[in-house]
Structure formats: structure tokens, C-alpha cells
Amino acid sequence: MGRKKQVSLSGCWILLSKRLHRLCASCATYLTGDVLDTPGEPHSKAVQRMKILLVISGILLVVQGCPPIIKHSEWTTRASSCTQSLSTSLKYAVIHHTDGNPCFNISACKRQLQNIQHYHMDKRGWCDIGYNFLIGEDGNIYEGRGWTKMGAHTRGYNDVSLGISIMGNFTSVVPNSKALNAAQSLIQCSASRGYLSSVYILKGHRQLRPTNCPGNALYQVIQTWPRWG
């Protein structure tokens, strides 16, 4: 048997969204009113077809809402002791890199997350891993402190921002497309749910603190993303 192709949760979300788009496009005539006027078609059948379309449309809206996120409890057994809440409609989305090893599959990414968490909690004395979310080059999004707890990623801005970190060092290399797509999907999701302001500003860590983070290569990329400034 051939080696099974590994597909990330975020990759599945993007693929399903595209397929549903195509499916709805093929059903476009249902939305014109012609469905109920098809000669010789019983009214009950037309109504049934319309109900199917509505179900498909509902699924599409759910799928488009937010990408899958691997919960904190799914990658670590260490409980968070963080108590400071984070408000909604935050002004900034701040992009970081962890400046460590990259990871390309879920097992390696979980080990890397645990290493970062141990360093932040045991060496720095923090209540948990410092970022709100982390992303691997497996294309998955991992919950750190999440949307509701204040991070420890950008001093002076932690209470007005979400800290999103891609695992690896991106000084001279760019994260792969899986990671970049996941980061953009997470930002869009955060804004659509109101965790980020609808007029949020995207920043690289270096714009707010004296640091090389998120690395020169990644910093060049995020300058092309929506709402960078």
C-alpha cells in the first residue's frame, strides 16, 4: 500500500469550502425562481430541491465561518493558570515566529508546542504559553491562550492584540503555503467573530517592539496581507 497523504484540518476546511462553492454554483438556477416554474415538475419536488439547496447553503456558511482549531487540551496536559481576560474588538493582530524549530506534522508540532510551553512557564514564570494561537507548517492552528485570555507576546500591546505565531525561524525562509493560509484564515475568523475589530490593523512584532521577529522573510510576506499597516 502507498503511503497515506497527510492532510491538515485547515487544509480539509479550505478544500471542502471550495468544493461547496462549486456545488452551489452548479445549483445557481435554483435561486432564480425557475425551480418552481419548471414545466411538468410537481410542486412538491421543486420544494424538495429547494430545501436541499438551503441545507447546502447552510453548510457552506458554517464551513466558511472559521477554520478548525486544535484545542489547548489536545496538545498539552498542563493546565493554564492565566486569569487576565482579553476584551473583544481588538485593535491589532500581531504576527510572530517562535524563532525555533519548524514542524511539518501534527506529532512534531505538538512536541514543539510543549517545548515552548515548558520554556514560557518554567523559565519565564508565565501562566501558560505566551501566544494566543500558534500555527505549524502542517497547516494546523493550535490554541494557546485563545481568544479570551491576554497573551504575553508583545509588551505594551498584549491587552489590545491577538498574538499569532508561526512555529519556526523565518529570517531567510518563508513559511509554506499551508501555514500562511491558516494564519490568514484565523485572522479573518477572528474579525468575523468580533474578537478583532472590523478595522483591525495587522502588525509584525518588530513594528511594536525592538526585535527581528517575525523574521525578515515572513515580515515581507505579511506586508502584502489585508489591513497591514
PDB file of C-alpha atoms in Angstrom:
ATOM      1  CA  MET A   1       0.000   0.000   0.000  1.00  0.00           C
ATOM      2  CA  GLY A   2       1.168   3.524  -0.753  1.00  0.00           C
ATOM      3  CA  ARG A   3       1.944   5.977   1.958  1.00  0.00           C
ATOM      4  CA  LYS A   4      -1.156   7.866   3.048  1.00  0.00           C
ATOM      5  CA  LYS A   5      -1.107  11.565   2.292  1.00  0.00           C
ATOM      6  CA  GLN A   6      -1.334  13.661   5.435  1.00  0.00           C
ATOM      7  CA  VAL A   7      -3.926  16.440   5.230  1.00  0.00           C
ATOM      8  CA  SER A   8      -4.222  19.159   7.874  1.00  0.00           C
ATOM      9  CA  LEU A   9      -7.530  20.181   9.417  1.00  0.00           C
ATOM     10  CA  SER A  10      -7.189  23.627   7.890  1.00  0.00           C
ATOM     11  CA  GLY A  11      -6.392  22.066   4.530  1.00  0.00           C
ATOM     12  CA  CYS A  12      -9.565  19.982   4.726  1.00  0.00           C
ATOM     13  CA  TRP A  13     -11.553  23.110   5.613  1.00  0.00           C
ATOM     14  CA  ILE A  14     -10.234  25.008   2.592  1.00  0.00           C
ATOM     15  CA  LEU A  15     -10.825  22.045   0.244  1.00  0.00           C
ATOM     16  CA  LEU A  16     -14.385  21.497   1.480  1.00  0.00           C
ATOM     17  CA  SER A  17     -15.176  25.187   1.174  1.00  0.00           C
ATOM     18  CA  LYS A  18     -14.026  25.219  -2.461  1.00  0.00           C
ATOM     19  CA  ARG A  19     -15.999  22.103  -3.311  1.00  0.00           C
ATOM     20  CA  LEU A  20     -19.152  23.508  -1.761  1.00  0.00           C
ATOM     21  CA  HIS A  21     -18.672  26.704  -3.737  1.00  0.00           C
ATOM     22  CA  ARG A  22     -18.617  24.684  -6.932  1.00  0.00           C
ATOM     23  CA  LEU A  23     -21.646  22.688  -5.852  1.00  0.00           C
ATOM     24  CA  CYS A  24     -23.653  25.813  -5.122  1.00  0.00           C
ATOM     25  CA  ALA A  25     -22.570  27.323  -8.420  1.00  0.00           C
ATOM     26  CA  SER A  26     -23.915  24.284 -10.259  1.00  0.00           C
ATOM     27  CA  CYS A  27     -27.225  24.830  -8.459  1.00  0.00           C
ATOM     28  CA  ALA A  28     -27.440  28.513  -9.348  1.00  0.00           C
ATOM     29  CA  THR A  29     -30.627  28.071 -11.368  1.00  0.00           C
ATOM     30  CA  TYR A  30     -32.382  27.082  -8.143  1.00  0.00           C
ATOM     31  CA  LEU A  31     -32.025  30.648  -6.923  1.00  0.00           C
ATOM     32  CA  THR A  32     -33.626  32.268  -9.984  1.00  0.00           C
ATOM     33  CA  GLY A  33     -37.147  31.076  -9.301  1.00  0.00           C
ATOM     34  CA  ASP A  34     -37.083  28.763 -12.310  1.00  0.00           C
ATOM     35  CA  VAL A  35     -37.161  25.787  -9.972  1.00  0.00           C
ATOM     36  CA  LEU A  36     -40.776  26.413  -9.104  1.00  0.00           C
ATOM     37  CA  ASP A  37     -41.681  27.079 -12.725  1.00  0.00           C
ATOM     38  CA  THR A  38     -40.151  24.005 -14.385  1.00  0.00           C
ATOM     39  CA  PRO A  39     -42.817  22.677 -16.782  1.00  0.00           C
ATOM     40  CA  GLY A  40     -44.239  19.322 -15.746  1.00  0.00           C
ATOM     41  CA  GLU A  41     -42.382  19.205 -12.427  1.00  0.00           C
ATOM     42  CA  PRO A  42     -44.602  18.613  -9.404  1.00  0.00           C
ATOM     43  CA  HIS A  43     -44.595  21.472  -6.926  1.00  0.00           C
ATOM     44  CA  SER A  44     -43.598  19.125  -4.082  1.00  0.00           C
ATOM     45  CA  LYS A  45     -40.483  18.004  -5.969  1.00  0.00           C
ATOM     46  CA  ALA A  46     -39.463  21.577  -6.654  1.00  0.00           C
ATOM     47  CA  VAL A  47     -39.869  22.443  -2.975  1.00  0.00           C
ATOM     48  CA  GLN A  48     -37.785  19.410  -2.005  1.00  0.00           C
ATOM     49  CA  ARG A  49     -34.994  20.509  -4.334  1.00  0.00           C
ATOM     50  CA  MET A  50     -35.106  23.983  -2.823  1.00  0.00           C
ATOM     51  CA  LYS A  51     -34.807  22.530   0.694  1.00  0.00           C
ATOM     52  CA  ILE A  52     -31.716  20.585  -0.376  1.00  0.00           C
ATOM     53  CA  LEU A  53     -30.165  23.787  -1.680  1.00  0.00           C
ATOM     54  CA  LEU A  54     -30.905  25.596   1.573  1.00  0.00           C
ATOM     55  CA  VAL A  55     -29.202  22.809   3.538  1.00  0.00           C
ATOM     56  CA  ILE A  56     -26.138  23.028   1.272  1.00  0.00           C
ATOM     57  CA  SER A  57     -26.073  26.809   1.675  1.00  0.00           C
ATOM     58  CA  GLY A  58     -26.248  26.461   5.455  1.00  0.00           C
ATOM     59  CA  ILE A  59     -23.358  24.025   5.477  1.00  0.00           C
ATOM     60  CA  LEU A  60     -21.347  26.401   3.313  1.00  0.00           C
ATOM     61  CA  LEU A  61     -21.906  29.272   5.738  1.00  0.00           C
ATOM     62  CA  VAL A  62     -20.757  27.136   8.668  1.00  0.00           C
ATOM     63  CA  VAL A  63     -17.692  25.886   6.814  1.00  0.00           C
ATOM     64  CA  GLN A  64     -16.726  29.379   5.716  1.00  0.00           C
ATOM     65  CA  GLY A  65     -17.074  30.787   9.234  1.00  0.00           C
ATOM     66  CA  CYS A  66     -13.843  29.598  10.856  1.00  0.00           C
ATOM     67  CA  PRO A  67     -11.143  27.007  10.246  1.00  0.00           C
ATOM     68  CA  PRO A  68     -10.700  24.087  12.660  1.00  0.00           C
ATOM     69  CA  ILE A  69      -8.589  24.896  15.714  1.00  0.00           C
ATOM     70  CA  ILE A  70      -6.825  22.230  17.794  1.00  0.00           C
ATOM     71  CA  LYS A  71      -7.738  22.911  21.403  1.00  0.00           C
ATOM     72  CA  HIS A  72      -5.236  23.593  24.169  1.00  0.00           C
ATOM     73  CA  SER A  73      -6.194  20.344  25.915  1.00  0.00           C
ATOM     74  CA  GLU A  74      -5.466  18.352  22.746  1.00  0.00           C
ATOM     75  CA  TRP A  75      -1.747  19.163  22.667  1.00  0.00           C
ATOM     76  CA  THR A  76      -0.831  19.512  26.364  1.00  0.00           C
ATOM     77  CA  THR A  77      -1.743  18.091  29.754  1.00  0.00           C
ATOM     78  CA  ARG A  78      -0.506  21.213  31.560  1.00  0.00           C
ATOM     79  CA  ALA A  79      -3.378  23.406  32.617  1.00  0.00           C
ATOM     80  CA  SER A  80      -3.254  27.146  32.136  1.00  0.00           C
ATOM     81  CA  SER A  81      -3.274  29.350  35.228  1.00  0.00           C
ATOM     82  CA  CYS A  82      -3.957  32.545  33.263  1.00  0.00           C
ATOM     83  CA  THR A  83      -6.673  34.767  34.727  1.00  0.00           C
ATOM     84  CA  GLN A  84      -6.417  38.071  32.838  1.00  0.00           C
ATOM     85  CA  SER A  85      -9.260  38.331  30.362  1.00  0.00           C
ATOM     86  CA  LEU A  86      -8.973  39.758  26.884  1.00  0.00           C
ATOM     87  CA  SER A  87     -11.597  42.109  25.522  1.00  0.00           C
ATOM     88  CA  THR A  88     -13.217  41.828  22.108  1.00  0.00           C
ATOM     89  CA  SER A  89     -12.897  44.108  19.056  1.00  0.00           C
ATOM     90  CA  LEU A  90      -9.136  44.199  19.498  1.00  0.00           C
ATOM     91  CA  LYS A  91      -7.161  46.761  17.539  1.00  0.00           C
ATOM     92  CA  TYR A  92      -4.203  44.634  16.457  1.00  0.00           C
ATOM     93  CA  ALA A  93      -3.364  41.223  15.059  1.00  0.00           C
ATOM     94  CA  VAL A  94       0.352  40.713  15.704  1.00  0.00           C
ATOM     95  CA  ILE A  95       2.344  38.145  13.716  1.00  0.00           C
ATOM     96  CA  HIS A  96       5.325  36.379  15.301  1.00  0.00           C
ATOM     97  CA  HIS A  97       7.645  33.484  14.640  1.00  0.00           C
ATOM     98  CA  THR A  98       8.791  31.274  17.504  1.00  0.00           C
ATOM     99  CA  ASP A  99      12.431  31.526  16.303  1.00  0.00           C
ATOM    100  CA  GLY A 100      12.862  27.809  16.911  1.00  0.00           C
ATOM    101  CA  ASN A 101      12.377  24.541  15.104  1.00  0.00           C
ATOM    102  CA  PRO A 102       9.686  24.228  12.441  1.00  0.00           C
ATOM    103  CA  CYS A 103       7.226  21.325  12.383  1.00  0.00           C
ATOM    104  CA  PHE A 104       5.543  19.617   9.457  1.00  0.00           C
ATOM    105  CA  ASN A 105       3.210  17.061  11.029  1.00  0.00           C
ATOM    106  CA  ILE A 106       0.845  17.093  13.967  1.00  0.00           C
ATOM    107  CA  SER A 107       3.037  14.919  16.228  1.00  0.00           C
ATOM    108  CA  ALA A 108       6.092  17.113  15.744  1.00  0.00           C
ATOM    109  CA  CYS A 109       4.047  20.265  16.182  1.00  0.00           C
ATOM    110  CA  LYS A 110       2.584  19.047  19.464  1.00  0.00           C
ATOM    111  CA  ARG A 111       6.089  18.282  20.769  1.00  0.00           C
ATOM    112  CA  GLN A 112       7.258  21.727  19.712  1.00  0.00           C
ATOM    113  CA  LEU A 113       4.262  23.361  21.415  1.00  0.00           C
ATOM    114  CA  GLN A 114       5.029  21.502  24.622  1.00  0.00           C
ATOM    115  CA  ASN A 115       8.659  22.629  24.477  1.00  0.00           C
ATOM    116  CA  ILE A 116       7.608  26.257  24.032  1.00  0.00           C
ATOM    117  CA  GLN A 117       5.052  25.971  26.828  1.00  0.00           C
ATOM    118  CA  HIS A 118       7.616  24.486  29.216  1.00  0.00           C
ATOM    119  CA  TYR A 119      10.062  27.288  28.419  1.00  0.00           C
ATOM    120  CA  HIS A 120       7.465  30.017  28.913  1.00  0.00           C
ATOM    121  CA  MET A 121       6.083  28.545  32.130  1.00  0.00           C
ATOM    122  CA  ASP A 122       9.200  27.089  33.757  1.00  0.00           C
ATOM    123  CA  LYS A 123      11.890  29.541  32.616  1.00  0.00           C
ATOM    124  CA  ARG A 124       9.906  32.757  32.323  1.00  0.00           C
ATOM    125  CA  GLY A 125       7.352  32.018  35.022  1.00  0.00           C
ATOM    126  CA  TRP A 126       4.342  32.749  32.816  1.00  0.00           C
ATOM    127  CA  CYS A 127       0.876  31.331  33.363  1.00  0.00           C
ATOM    128  CA  ASP A 128       0.918  29.471  30.024  1.00  0.00           C
ATOM    129  CA  ILE A 129       2.402  29.575  26.543  1.00  0.00           C
ATOM    130  CA  GLY A 130       2.644  33.234  25.594  1.00  0.00           C
ATOM    131  CA  TYR A 131       0.796  33.350  22.265  1.00  0.00           C
ATOM    132  CA  ASN A 132      -2.931  33.348  21.696  1.00  0.00           C
ATOM    133  CA  PHE A 133      -2.567  30.959  18.761  1.00  0.00           C
ATOM    134  CA  LEU A 134       0.266  29.078  17.088  1.00  0.00           C
ATOM    135  CA  ILE A 135       0.457  27.634  13.589  1.00  0.00           C
ATOM    136  CA  GLY A 136       2.563  24.795  12.238  1.00  0.00           C
ATOM    137  CA  GLU A 137       3.712  24.080   8.731  1.00  0.00           C
ATOM    138  CA  ASP A 138       1.399  21.087   8.928  1.00  0.00           C
ATOM    139  CA  GLY A 139      -1.268  23.724   8.256  1.00  0.00           C
ATOM    140  CA  ASN A 140      -2.963  23.339  11.626  1.00  0.00           C
ATOM    141  CA  ILE A 141      -3.939  26.100  14.034  1.00  0.00           C
ATOM    142  CA  TYR A 142      -3.256  25.397  17.707  1.00  0.00           C
ATOM    143  CA  GLU A 143      -4.938  27.204  20.568  1.00  0.00           C
ATOM    144  CA  GLY A 144      -2.551  28.879  23.000  1.00  0.00           C
ATOM    145  CA  ARG A 145      -4.269  31.301  25.354  1.00  0.00           C
ATOM    146  CA  GLY A 146      -7.074  31.589  22.859  1.00  0.00           C
ATOM    147  CA  TRP A 147      -9.409  34.476  22.174  1.00  0.00           C
ATOM    148  CA  THR A 148     -10.419  35.204  25.760  1.00  0.00           C
ATOM    149  CA  LYS A 149      -7.146  35.314  27.742  1.00  0.00           C
ATOM    150  CA  MET A 150      -4.498  38.006  27.468  1.00  0.00           C
ATOM    151  CA  GLY A 151      -1.274  36.853  25.859  1.00  0.00           C
ATOM    152  CA  ALA A 152       2.353  37.580  26.745  1.00  0.00           C
ATOM    153  CA  HIS A 153       3.782  38.163  23.297  1.00  0.00           C
ATOM    154  CA  THR A 154       4.126  41.935  22.717  1.00  0.00           C
ATOM    155  CA  ARG A 155       4.842  44.037  25.807  1.00  0.00           C
ATOM    156  CA  GLY A 156       2.633  47.090  25.972  1.00  0.00           C
ATOM    157  CA  TYR A 157       0.138  45.670  23.463  1.00  0.00           C
ATOM    158  CA  ASN A 158      -0.991  42.389  24.984  1.00  0.00           C
ATOM    159  CA  ASP A 159      -4.302  43.863  26.125  1.00  0.00           C
ATOM    160  CA  VAL A 160      -5.211  45.216  22.681  1.00  0.00           C
ATOM    161  CA  SER A 161      -3.996  42.440  20.385  1.00  0.00           C
ATOM    162  CA  LEU A 162      -4.094  38.811  19.370  1.00  0.00           C
ATOM    163  CA  GLY A 163      -0.655  37.228  19.128  1.00  0.00           C
ATOM    164  CA  ILE A 164      -0.377  34.677  16.321  1.00  0.00           C
ATOM    165  CA  SER A 165       2.928  32.833  15.978  1.00  0.00           C
ATOM    166  CA  ILE A 166       4.095  30.531  13.201  1.00  0.00           C
ATOM    167  CA  MET A 167       6.425  27.857  14.536  1.00  0.00           C
ATOM    168  CA  GLY A 168       9.927  28.103  13.089  1.00  0.00           C
ATOM    169  CA  ASN A 169      12.570  30.670  12.207  1.00  0.00           C
ATOM    170  CA  PHE A 170      11.627  32.743   9.176  1.00  0.00           C
ATOM    171  CA  THR A 171      14.584  35.072   8.895  1.00  0.00           C
ATOM    172  CA  SER A 172      15.645  33.745   5.500  1.00  0.00           C
ATOM    173  CA  VAL A 173      12.909  31.289   4.519  1.00  0.00           C
ATOM    174  CA  VAL A 174       9.166  31.815   4.132  1.00  0.00           C
ATOM    175  CA  PRO A 175       6.618  29.550   5.861  1.00  0.00           C
ATOM    176  CA  ASN A 176       4.921  27.151   3.486  1.00  0.00           C
ATOM    177  CA  SER A 177       1.541  27.912   1.960  1.00  0.00           C
ATOM    178  CA  LYS A 178      -0.284  25.709   4.478  1.00  0.00           C
ATOM    179  CA  ALA A 179       0.912  27.851   7.373  1.00  0.00           C
ATOM    180  CA  LEU A 180       0.333  31.159   5.582  1.00  0.00           C
ATOM    181  CA  ASN A 181      -3.189  30.184   4.528  1.00  0.00           C
ATOM    182  CA  ALA A 182      -4.001  29.018   8.059  1.00  0.00           C
ATOM    183  CA  ALA A 183      -2.801  32.321   9.533  1.00  0.00           C
ATOM    184  CA  GLN A 184      -4.908  34.372   7.138  1.00  0.00           C
ATOM    185  CA  SER A 185      -7.960  32.190   7.778  1.00  0.00           C
ATOM    186  CA  LEU A 186      -7.537  32.610  11.529  1.00  0.00           C
ATOM    187  CA  ILE A 187      -7.297  36.395  11.226  1.00  0.00           C
ATOM    188  CA  GLN A 188     -10.435  36.536   9.071  1.00  0.00           C
ATOM    189  CA  CYS A 189     -12.258  34.263  11.507  1.00  0.00           C
ATOM    190  CA  SER A 190     -11.234  36.413  14.487  1.00  0.00           C
ATOM    191  CA  ALA A 191     -12.580  39.534  12.789  1.00  0.00           C
ATOM    192  CA  SER A 192     -15.818  37.858  11.692  1.00  0.00           C
ATOM    193  CA  ARG A 193     -16.487  36.700  15.261  1.00  0.00           C
ATOM    194  CA  GLY A 194     -15.744  40.116  16.714  1.00  0.00           C
ATOM    195  CA  TYR A 195     -12.577  39.210  18.579  1.00  0.00           C
ATOM    196  CA  LEU A 196     -10.707  41.571  16.284  1.00  0.00           C
ATOM    197  CA  SER A 197     -12.149  44.918  15.333  1.00  0.00           C
ATOM    198  CA  SER A 198     -13.608  45.113  11.835  1.00  0.00           C
ATOM    199  CA  VAL A 199     -10.955  47.783  11.215  1.00  0.00           C
ATOM    200  CA  TYR A 200      -8.105  45.899  12.921  1.00  0.00           C
ATOM    201  CA  ILE A 201      -4.510  46.627  11.937  1.00  0.00           C
ATOM    202  CA  LEU A 202      -2.101  43.828  11.071  1.00  0.00           C
ATOM    203  CA  LYS A 203       1.380  44.224  12.524  1.00  0.00           C
ATOM    204  CA  GLY A 204       4.606  42.325  12.639  1.00  0.00           C
ATOM    205  CA  HIS A 205       6.103  42.059  16.128  1.00  0.00           C
ATOM    206  CA  ARG A 206       9.051  44.259  15.079  1.00  0.00           C
ATOM    207  CA  GLN A 207       6.742  47.191  14.397  1.00  0.00           C
ATOM    208  CA  LEU A 208       5.776  47.350  18.066  1.00  0.00           C
ATOM    209  CA  ARG A 209       8.935  46.199  19.870  1.00  0.00           C
ATOM    210  CA  PRO A 210      12.714  46.271  19.161  1.00  0.00           C
ATOM    211  CA  THR A 211      13.059  42.748  17.745  1.00  0.00           C
ATOM    212  CA  ASN A 212      13.732  40.908  14.488  1.00  0.00           C
ATOM    213  CA  CYS A 213      10.525  38.909  14.932  1.00  0.00           C
ATOM    214  CA  PRO A 214       8.755  37.614  12.835  1.00  0.00           C
ATOM    215  CA  GLY A 215      11.883  37.244  10.703  1.00  0.00           C
ATOM    216  CA  ASN A 216      12.738  39.159   7.537  1.00  0.00           C
ATOM    217  CA  ALA A 217      11.202  36.655   5.112  1.00  0.00           C
ATOM    218  CA  LEU A 218       7.876  36.363   6.915  1.00  0.00           C
ATOM    219  CA  TYR A 219       7.732  40.109   7.516  1.00  0.00           C
ATOM    220  CA  GLN A 220       7.984  40.706   3.775  1.00  0.00           C
ATOM    221  CA  VAL A 221       5.037  38.373   3.192  1.00  0.00           C
ATOM    222  CA  ILE A 222       2.642  39.867   5.742  1.00  0.00           C
ATOM    223  CA  GLN A 223       3.107  43.323   4.245  1.00  0.00           C
ATOM    224  CA  THR A 224       1.046  42.056   1.305  1.00  0.00           C
ATOM    225  CA  TRP A 225      -1.843  40.872   3.520  1.00  0.00           C
ATOM    226  CA  PRO A 226      -5.073  42.826   4.084  1.00  0.00           C
ATOM    227  CA  ARG A 227      -5.010  45.559   6.713  1.00  0.00           C
ATOM    228  CA  TRP A 228      -1.232  45.558   7.234  1.00  0.00           C
ATOM    229  CA  GLY A 229      -0.046  48.958   8.358  1.00  0.00           C
TER     230      GLY A 229
END
